[in-house]
PDB file of N, CA and C in Angstrom:
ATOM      1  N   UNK T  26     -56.904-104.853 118.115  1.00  0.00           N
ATOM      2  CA  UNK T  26     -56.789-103.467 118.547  1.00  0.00           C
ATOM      3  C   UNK T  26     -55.472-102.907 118.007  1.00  0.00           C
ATOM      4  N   UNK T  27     -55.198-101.615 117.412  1.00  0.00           N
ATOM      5  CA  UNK T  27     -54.627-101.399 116.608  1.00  0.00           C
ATOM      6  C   UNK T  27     -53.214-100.419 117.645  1.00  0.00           C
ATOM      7  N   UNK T  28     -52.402-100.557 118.013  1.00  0.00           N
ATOM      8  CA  UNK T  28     -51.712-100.809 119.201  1.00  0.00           C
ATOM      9  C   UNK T  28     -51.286 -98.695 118.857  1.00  0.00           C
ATOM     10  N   UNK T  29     -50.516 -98.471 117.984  1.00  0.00           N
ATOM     11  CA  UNK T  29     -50.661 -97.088 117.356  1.00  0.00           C
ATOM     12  C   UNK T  29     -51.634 -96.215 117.992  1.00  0.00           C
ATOM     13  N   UNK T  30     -52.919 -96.645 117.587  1.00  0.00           N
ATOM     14  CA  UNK T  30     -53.916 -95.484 117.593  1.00  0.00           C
ATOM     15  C   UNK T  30     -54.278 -96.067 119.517  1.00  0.00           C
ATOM     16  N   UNK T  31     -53.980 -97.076 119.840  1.00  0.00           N
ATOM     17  CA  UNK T  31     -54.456 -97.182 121.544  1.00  0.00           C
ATOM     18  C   UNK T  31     -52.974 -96.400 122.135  1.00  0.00           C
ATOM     19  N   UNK T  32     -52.117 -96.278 121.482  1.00  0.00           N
ATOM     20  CA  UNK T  32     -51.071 -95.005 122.249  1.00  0.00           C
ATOM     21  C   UNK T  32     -51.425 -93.566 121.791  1.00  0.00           C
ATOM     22  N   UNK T  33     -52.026 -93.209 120.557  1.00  0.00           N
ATOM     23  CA  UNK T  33     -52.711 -91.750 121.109  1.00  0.00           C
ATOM     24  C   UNK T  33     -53.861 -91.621 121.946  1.00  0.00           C
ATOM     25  N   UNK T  34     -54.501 -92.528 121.725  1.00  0.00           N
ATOM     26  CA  UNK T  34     -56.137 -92.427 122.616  1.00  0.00           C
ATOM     27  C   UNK T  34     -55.862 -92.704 123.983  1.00  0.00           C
ATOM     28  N   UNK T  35     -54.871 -93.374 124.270  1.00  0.00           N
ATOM     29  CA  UNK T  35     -54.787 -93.656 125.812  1.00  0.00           C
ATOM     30  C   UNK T  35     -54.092 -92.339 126.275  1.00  0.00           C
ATOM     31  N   UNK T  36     -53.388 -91.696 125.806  1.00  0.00           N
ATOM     32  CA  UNK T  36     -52.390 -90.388 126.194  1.00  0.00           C
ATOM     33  C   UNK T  36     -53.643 -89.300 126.059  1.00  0.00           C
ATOM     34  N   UNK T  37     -54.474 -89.525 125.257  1.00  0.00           N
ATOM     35  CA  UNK T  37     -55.691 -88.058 125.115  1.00  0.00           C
ATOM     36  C   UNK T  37     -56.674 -88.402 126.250  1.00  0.00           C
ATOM     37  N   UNK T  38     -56.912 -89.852 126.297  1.00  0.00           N
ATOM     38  CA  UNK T  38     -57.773 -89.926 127.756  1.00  0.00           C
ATOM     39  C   UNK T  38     -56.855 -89.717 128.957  1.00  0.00           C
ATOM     40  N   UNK T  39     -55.807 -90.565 129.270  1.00  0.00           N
ATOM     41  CA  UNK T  39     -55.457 -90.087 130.556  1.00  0.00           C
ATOM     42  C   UNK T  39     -54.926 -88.490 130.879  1.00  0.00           C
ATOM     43  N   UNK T  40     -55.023 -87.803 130.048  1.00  0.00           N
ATOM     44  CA  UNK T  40     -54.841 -86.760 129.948  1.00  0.00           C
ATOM     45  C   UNK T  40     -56.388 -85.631 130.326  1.00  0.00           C
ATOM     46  N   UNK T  41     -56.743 -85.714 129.605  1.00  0.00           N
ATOM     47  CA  UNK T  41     -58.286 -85.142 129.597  1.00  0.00           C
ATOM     48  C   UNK T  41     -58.731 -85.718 131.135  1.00  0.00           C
ATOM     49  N   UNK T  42     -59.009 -86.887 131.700  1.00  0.00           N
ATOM     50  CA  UNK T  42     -59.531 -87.536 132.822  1.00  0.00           C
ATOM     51  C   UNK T  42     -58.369 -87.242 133.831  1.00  0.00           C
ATOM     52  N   UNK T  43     -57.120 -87.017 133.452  1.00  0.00           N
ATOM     53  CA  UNK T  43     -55.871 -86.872 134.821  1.00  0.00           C
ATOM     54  C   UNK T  43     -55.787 -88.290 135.347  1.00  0.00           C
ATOM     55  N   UNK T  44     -55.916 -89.263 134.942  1.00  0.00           N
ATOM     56  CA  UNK T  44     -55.154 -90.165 135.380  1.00  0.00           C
ATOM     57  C   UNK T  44     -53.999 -90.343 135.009  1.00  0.00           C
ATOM     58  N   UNK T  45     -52.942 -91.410 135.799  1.00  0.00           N
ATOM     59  CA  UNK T  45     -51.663 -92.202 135.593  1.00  0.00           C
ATOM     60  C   UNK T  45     -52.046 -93.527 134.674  1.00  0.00           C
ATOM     61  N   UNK T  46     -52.982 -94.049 134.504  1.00  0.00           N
ATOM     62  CA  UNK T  46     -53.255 -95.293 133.650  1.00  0.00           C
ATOM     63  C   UNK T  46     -54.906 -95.547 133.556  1.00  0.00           C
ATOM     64  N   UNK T  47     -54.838 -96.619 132.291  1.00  0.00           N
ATOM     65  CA  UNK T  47     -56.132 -96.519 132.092  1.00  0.00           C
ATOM     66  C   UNK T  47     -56.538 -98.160 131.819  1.00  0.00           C
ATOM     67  N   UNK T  48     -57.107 -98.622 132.233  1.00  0.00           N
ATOM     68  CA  UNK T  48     -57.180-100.071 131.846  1.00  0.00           C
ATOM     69  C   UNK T  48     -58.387-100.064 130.727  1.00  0.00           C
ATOM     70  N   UNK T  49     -57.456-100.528 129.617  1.00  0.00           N
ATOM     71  CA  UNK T  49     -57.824-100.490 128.170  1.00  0.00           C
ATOM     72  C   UNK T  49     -60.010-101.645 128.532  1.00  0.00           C
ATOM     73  N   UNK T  50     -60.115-102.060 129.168  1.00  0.00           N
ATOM     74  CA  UNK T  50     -61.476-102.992 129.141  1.00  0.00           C
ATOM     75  C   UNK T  50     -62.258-102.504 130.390  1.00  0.00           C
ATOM     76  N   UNK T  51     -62.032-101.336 131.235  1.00  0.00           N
ATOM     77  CA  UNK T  51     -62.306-100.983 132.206  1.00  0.00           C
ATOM     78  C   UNK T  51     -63.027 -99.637 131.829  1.00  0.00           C
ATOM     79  N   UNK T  52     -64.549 -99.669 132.319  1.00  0.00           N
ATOM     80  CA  UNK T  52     -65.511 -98.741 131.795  1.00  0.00           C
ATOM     81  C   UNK T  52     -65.015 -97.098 132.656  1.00  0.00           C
ATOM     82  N   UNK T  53     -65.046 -96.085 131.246  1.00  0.00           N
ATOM     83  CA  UNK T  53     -64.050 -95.393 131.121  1.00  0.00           C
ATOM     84  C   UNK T  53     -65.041 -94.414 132.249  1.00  0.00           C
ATOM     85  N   UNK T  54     -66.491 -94.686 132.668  1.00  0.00           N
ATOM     86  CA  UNK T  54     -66.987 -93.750 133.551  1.00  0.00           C
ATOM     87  C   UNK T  54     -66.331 -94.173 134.761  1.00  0.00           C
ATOM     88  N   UNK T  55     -65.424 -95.093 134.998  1.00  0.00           N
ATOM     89  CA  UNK T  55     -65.057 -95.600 135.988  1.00  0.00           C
ATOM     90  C   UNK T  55     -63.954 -94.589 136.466  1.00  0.00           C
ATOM     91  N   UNK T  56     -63.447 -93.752 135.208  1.00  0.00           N
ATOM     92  CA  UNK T  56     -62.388 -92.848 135.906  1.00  0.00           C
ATOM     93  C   UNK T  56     -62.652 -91.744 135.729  1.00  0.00           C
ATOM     94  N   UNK T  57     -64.028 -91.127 135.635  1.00  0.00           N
ATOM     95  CA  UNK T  57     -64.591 -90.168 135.640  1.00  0.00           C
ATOM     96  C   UNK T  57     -65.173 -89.180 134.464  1.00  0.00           C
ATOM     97  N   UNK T  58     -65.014 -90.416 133.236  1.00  0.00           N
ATOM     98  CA  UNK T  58     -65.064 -89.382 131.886  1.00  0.00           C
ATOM     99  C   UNK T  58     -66.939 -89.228 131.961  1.00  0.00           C
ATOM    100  N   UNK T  59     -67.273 -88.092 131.654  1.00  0.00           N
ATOM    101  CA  UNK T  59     -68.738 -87.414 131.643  1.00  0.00           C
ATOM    102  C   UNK T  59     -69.315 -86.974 130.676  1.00  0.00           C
ATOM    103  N   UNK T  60     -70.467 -86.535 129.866  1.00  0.00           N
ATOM    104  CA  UNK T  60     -71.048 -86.418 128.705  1.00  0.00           C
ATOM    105  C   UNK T  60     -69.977 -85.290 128.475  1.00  0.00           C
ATOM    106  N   UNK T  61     -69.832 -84.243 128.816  1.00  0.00           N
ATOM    107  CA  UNK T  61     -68.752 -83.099 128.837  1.00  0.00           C
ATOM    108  C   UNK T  61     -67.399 -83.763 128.091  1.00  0.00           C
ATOM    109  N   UNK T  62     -67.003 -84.383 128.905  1.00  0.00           N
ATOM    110  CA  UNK T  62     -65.674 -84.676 128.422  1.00  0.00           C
ATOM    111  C   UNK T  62     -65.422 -85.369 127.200  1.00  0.00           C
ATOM    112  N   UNK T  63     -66.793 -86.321 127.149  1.00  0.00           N
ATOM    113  CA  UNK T  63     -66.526 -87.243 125.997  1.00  0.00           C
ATOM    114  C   UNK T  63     -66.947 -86.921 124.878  1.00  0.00           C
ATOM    115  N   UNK T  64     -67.369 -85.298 124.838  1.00  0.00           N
ATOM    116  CA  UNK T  64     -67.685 -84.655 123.535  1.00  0.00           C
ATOM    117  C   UNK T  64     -66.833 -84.298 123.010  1.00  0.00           C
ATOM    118  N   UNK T  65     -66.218 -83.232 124.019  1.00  0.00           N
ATOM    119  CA  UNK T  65     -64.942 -82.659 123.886  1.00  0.00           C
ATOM    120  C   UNK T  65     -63.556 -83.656 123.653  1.00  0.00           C
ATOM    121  N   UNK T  66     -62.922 -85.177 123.454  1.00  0.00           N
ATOM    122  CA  UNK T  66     -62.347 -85.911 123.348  1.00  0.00           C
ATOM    123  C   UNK T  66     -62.883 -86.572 122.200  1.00  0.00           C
ATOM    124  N   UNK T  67     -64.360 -86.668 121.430  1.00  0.00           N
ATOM    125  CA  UNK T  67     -64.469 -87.018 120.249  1.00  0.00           C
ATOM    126  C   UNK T  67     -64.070 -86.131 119.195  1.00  0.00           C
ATOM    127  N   UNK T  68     -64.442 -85.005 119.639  1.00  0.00           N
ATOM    128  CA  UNK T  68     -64.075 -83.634 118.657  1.00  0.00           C
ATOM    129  C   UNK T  68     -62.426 -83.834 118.600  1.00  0.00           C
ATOM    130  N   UNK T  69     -61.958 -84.289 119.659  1.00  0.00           N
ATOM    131  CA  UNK T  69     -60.621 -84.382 119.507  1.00  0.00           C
ATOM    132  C   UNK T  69     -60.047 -85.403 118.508  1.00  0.00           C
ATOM    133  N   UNK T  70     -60.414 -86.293 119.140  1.00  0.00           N
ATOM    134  CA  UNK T  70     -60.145 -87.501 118.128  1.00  0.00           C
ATOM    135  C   UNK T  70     -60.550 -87.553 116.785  1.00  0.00           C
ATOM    136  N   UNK T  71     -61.656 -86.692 116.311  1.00  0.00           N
ATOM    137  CA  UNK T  71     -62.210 -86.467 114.870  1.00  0.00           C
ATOM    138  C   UNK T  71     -60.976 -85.364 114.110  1.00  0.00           C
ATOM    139  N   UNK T  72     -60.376 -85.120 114.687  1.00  0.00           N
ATOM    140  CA  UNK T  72     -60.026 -83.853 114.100  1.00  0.00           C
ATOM    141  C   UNK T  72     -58.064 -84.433 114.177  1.00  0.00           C
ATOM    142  N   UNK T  73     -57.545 -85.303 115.084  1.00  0.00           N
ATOM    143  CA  UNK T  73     -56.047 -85.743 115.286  1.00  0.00           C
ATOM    144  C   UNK T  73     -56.358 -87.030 113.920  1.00  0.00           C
ATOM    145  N   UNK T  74     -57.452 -87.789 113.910  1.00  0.00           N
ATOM    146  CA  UNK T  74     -57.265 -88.508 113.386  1.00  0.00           C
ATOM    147  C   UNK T  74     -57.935 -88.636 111.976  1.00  0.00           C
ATOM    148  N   UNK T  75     -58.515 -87.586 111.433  1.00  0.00           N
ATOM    149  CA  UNK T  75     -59.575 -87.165 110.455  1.00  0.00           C
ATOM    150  C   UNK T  75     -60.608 -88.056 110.251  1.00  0.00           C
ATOM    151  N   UNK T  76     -61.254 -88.578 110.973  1.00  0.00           N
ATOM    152  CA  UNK T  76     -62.538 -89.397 110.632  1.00  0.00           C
ATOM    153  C   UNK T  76     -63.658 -88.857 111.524  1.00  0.00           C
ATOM    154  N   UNK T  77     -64.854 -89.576 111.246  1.00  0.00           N
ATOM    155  CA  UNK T  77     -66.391 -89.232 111.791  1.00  0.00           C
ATOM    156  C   UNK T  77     -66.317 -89.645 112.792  1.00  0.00           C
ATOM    157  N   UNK T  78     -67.027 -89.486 113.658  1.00  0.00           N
ATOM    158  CA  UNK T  78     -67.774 -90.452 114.714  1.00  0.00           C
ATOM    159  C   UNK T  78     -69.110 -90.416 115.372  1.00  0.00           C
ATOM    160  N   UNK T  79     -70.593 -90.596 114.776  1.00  0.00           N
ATOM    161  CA  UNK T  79     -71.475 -90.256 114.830  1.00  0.00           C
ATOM    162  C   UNK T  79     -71.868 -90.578 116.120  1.00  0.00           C
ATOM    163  N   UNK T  80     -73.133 -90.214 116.613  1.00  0.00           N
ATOM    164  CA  UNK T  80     -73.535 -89.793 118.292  1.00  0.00           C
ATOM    165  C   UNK T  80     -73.635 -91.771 118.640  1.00  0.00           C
ATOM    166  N   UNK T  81     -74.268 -92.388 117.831  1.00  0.00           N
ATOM    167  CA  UNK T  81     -74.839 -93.738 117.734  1.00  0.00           C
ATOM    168  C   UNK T  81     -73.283 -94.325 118.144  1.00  0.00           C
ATOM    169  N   UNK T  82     -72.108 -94.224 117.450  1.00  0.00           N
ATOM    170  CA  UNK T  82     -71.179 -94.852 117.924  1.00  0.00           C
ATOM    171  C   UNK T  82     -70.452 -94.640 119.009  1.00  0.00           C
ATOM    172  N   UNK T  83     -70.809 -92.973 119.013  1.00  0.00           N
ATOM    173  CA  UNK T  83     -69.920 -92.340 120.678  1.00  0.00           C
ATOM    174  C   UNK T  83     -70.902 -92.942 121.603  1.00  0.00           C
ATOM    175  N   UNK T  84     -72.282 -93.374 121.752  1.00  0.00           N
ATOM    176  CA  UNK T  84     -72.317 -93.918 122.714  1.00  0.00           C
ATOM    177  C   UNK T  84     -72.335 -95.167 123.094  1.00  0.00           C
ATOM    178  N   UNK T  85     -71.856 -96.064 122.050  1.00  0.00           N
ATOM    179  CA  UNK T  85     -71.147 -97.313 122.478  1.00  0.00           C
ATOM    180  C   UNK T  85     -69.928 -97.679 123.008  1.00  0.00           C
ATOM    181  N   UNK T  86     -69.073 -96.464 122.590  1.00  0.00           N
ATOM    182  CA  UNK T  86     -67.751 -96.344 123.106  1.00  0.00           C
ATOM    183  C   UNK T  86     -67.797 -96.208 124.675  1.00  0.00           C
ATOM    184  N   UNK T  87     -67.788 -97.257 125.502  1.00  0.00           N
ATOM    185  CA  UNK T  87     -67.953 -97.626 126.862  1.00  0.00           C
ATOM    186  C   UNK T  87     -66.698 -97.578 127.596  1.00  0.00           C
ATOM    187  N   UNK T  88     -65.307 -98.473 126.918  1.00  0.00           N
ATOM    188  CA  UNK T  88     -64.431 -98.528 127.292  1.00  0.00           C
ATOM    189  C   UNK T  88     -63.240 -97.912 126.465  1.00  0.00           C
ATOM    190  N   UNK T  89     -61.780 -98.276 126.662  1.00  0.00           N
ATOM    191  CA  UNK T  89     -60.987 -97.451 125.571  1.00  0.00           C
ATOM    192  C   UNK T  89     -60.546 -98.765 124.674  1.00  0.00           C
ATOM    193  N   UNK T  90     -60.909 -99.730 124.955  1.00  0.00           N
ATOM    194  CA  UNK T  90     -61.088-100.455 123.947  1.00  0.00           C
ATOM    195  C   UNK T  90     -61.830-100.571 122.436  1.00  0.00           C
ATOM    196  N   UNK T  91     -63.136-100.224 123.152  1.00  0.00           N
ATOM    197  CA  UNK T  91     -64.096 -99.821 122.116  1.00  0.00           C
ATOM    198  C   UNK T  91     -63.759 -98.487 121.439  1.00  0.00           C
ATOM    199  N   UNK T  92     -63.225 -97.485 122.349  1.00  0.00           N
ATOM    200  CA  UNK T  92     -62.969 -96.279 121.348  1.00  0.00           C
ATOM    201  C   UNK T  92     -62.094 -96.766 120.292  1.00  0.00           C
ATOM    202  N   UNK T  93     -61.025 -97.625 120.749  1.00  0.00           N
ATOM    203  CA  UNK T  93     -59.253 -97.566 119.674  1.00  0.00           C
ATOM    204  C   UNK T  93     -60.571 -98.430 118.557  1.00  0.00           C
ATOM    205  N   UNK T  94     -61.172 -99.502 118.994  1.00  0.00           N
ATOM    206  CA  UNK T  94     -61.458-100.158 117.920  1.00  0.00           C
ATOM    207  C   UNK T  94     -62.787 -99.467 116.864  1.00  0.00           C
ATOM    208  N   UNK T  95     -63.340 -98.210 117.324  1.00  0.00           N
ATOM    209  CA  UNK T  95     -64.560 -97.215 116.450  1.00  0.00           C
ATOM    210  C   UNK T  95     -63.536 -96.184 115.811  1.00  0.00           C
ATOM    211  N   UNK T  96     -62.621 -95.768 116.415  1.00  0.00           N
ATOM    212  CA  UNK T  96     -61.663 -95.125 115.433  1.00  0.00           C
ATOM    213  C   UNK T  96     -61.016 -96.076 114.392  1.00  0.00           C
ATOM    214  N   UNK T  97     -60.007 -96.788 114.864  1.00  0.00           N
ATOM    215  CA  UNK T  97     -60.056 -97.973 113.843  1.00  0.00           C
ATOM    216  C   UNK T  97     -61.388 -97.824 112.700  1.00  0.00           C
ATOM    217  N   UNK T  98     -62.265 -98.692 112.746  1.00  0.00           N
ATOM    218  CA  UNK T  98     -63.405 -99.092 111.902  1.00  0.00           C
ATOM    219  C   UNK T  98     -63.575 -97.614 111.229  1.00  0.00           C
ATOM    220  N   UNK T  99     -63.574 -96.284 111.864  1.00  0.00           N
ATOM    221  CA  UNK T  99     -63.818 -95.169 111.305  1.00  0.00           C
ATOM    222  C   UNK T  99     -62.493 -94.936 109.796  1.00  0.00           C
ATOM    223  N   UNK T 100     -61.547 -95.352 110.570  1.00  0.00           N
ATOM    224  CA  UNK T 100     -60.527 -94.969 109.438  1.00  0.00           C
ATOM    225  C   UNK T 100     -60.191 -95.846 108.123  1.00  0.00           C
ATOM    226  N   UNK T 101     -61.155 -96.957 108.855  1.00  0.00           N
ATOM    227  CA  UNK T 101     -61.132 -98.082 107.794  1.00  0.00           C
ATOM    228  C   UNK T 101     -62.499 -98.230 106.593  1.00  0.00           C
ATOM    229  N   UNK T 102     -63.070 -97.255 106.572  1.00  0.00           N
ATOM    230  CA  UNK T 102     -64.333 -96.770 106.446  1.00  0.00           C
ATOM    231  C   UNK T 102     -63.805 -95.520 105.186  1.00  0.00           C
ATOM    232  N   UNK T 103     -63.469 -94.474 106.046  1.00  0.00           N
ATOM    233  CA  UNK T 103     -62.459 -93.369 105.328  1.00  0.00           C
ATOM    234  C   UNK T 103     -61.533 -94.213 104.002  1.00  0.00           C
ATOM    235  N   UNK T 104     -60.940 -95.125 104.533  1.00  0.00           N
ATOM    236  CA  UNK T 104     -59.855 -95.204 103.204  1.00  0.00           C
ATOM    237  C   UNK T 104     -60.510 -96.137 102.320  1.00  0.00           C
ATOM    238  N   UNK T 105     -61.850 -96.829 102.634  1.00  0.00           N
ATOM    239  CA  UNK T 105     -62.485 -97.116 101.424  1.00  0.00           C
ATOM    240  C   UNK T 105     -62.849 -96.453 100.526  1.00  0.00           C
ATOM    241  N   UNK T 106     -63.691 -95.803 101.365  1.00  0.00           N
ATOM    242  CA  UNK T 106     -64.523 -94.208 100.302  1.00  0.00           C
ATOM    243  C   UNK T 106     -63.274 -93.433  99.473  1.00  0.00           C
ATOM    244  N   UNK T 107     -62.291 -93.538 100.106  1.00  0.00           N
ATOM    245  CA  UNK T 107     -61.166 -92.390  99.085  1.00  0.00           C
ATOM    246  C   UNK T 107     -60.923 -93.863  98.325  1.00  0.00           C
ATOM    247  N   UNK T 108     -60.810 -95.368  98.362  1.00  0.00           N
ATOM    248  CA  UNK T 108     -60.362 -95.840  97.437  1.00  0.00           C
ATOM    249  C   UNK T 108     -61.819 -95.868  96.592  1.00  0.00           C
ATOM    250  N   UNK T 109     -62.921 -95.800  96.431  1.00  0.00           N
ATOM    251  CA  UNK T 109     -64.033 -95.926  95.600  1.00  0.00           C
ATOM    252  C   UNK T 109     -63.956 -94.724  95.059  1.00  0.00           C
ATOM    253  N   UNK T 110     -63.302 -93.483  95.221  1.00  0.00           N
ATOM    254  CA  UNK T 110     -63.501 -92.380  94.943  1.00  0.00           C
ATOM    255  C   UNK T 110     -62.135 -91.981  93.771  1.00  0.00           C
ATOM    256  N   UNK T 111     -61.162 -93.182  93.618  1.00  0.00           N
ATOM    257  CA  UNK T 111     -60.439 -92.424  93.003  1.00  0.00           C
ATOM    258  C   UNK T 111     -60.522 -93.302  91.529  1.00  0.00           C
TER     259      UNK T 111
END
């Protein structure tokens, strides 16, 4: 888990949800995040961190574990294609 991107994603969730902490393996409906929110926090995250995140992966993203590590894989994805591309 890529320790960087789990300090913006943890500051955009506990933020968005209003909590004080978030336990990184602890299912994130547990602190109230809702189809609502977690649209609005992918759009976020697509756009702070410039990568995709298609519907198939937002709904595996269960915990904030799984998010740091689908952003991860997303950006690692991204800098292939720009390296095949140049």
């Amino acid at each position: 888990m890529n320790p960087e991107i789990l300090e913006v994603v943890d500051e955009m969730f506990r933020r968005e949800l209003q909590v004080p902490e978030i336990n990184p393996r602890a299912p994130l409906v547990d602190y109230g995040l809702d189809s609502i929110r977690s649209i609005s926090l992918i759009v976020e995250m697509e756009a702070r961190f410039d990568c995709r995140i298609s519907d198939e992966q937002a709904v595996s993203m269960q915990t904030l574990h799984d998010v740091v590590d689908q952003v991860t894989a997303s950006l690692t994805v991204r800098v292939r294609q720009g390296d095949s591309e140049a």
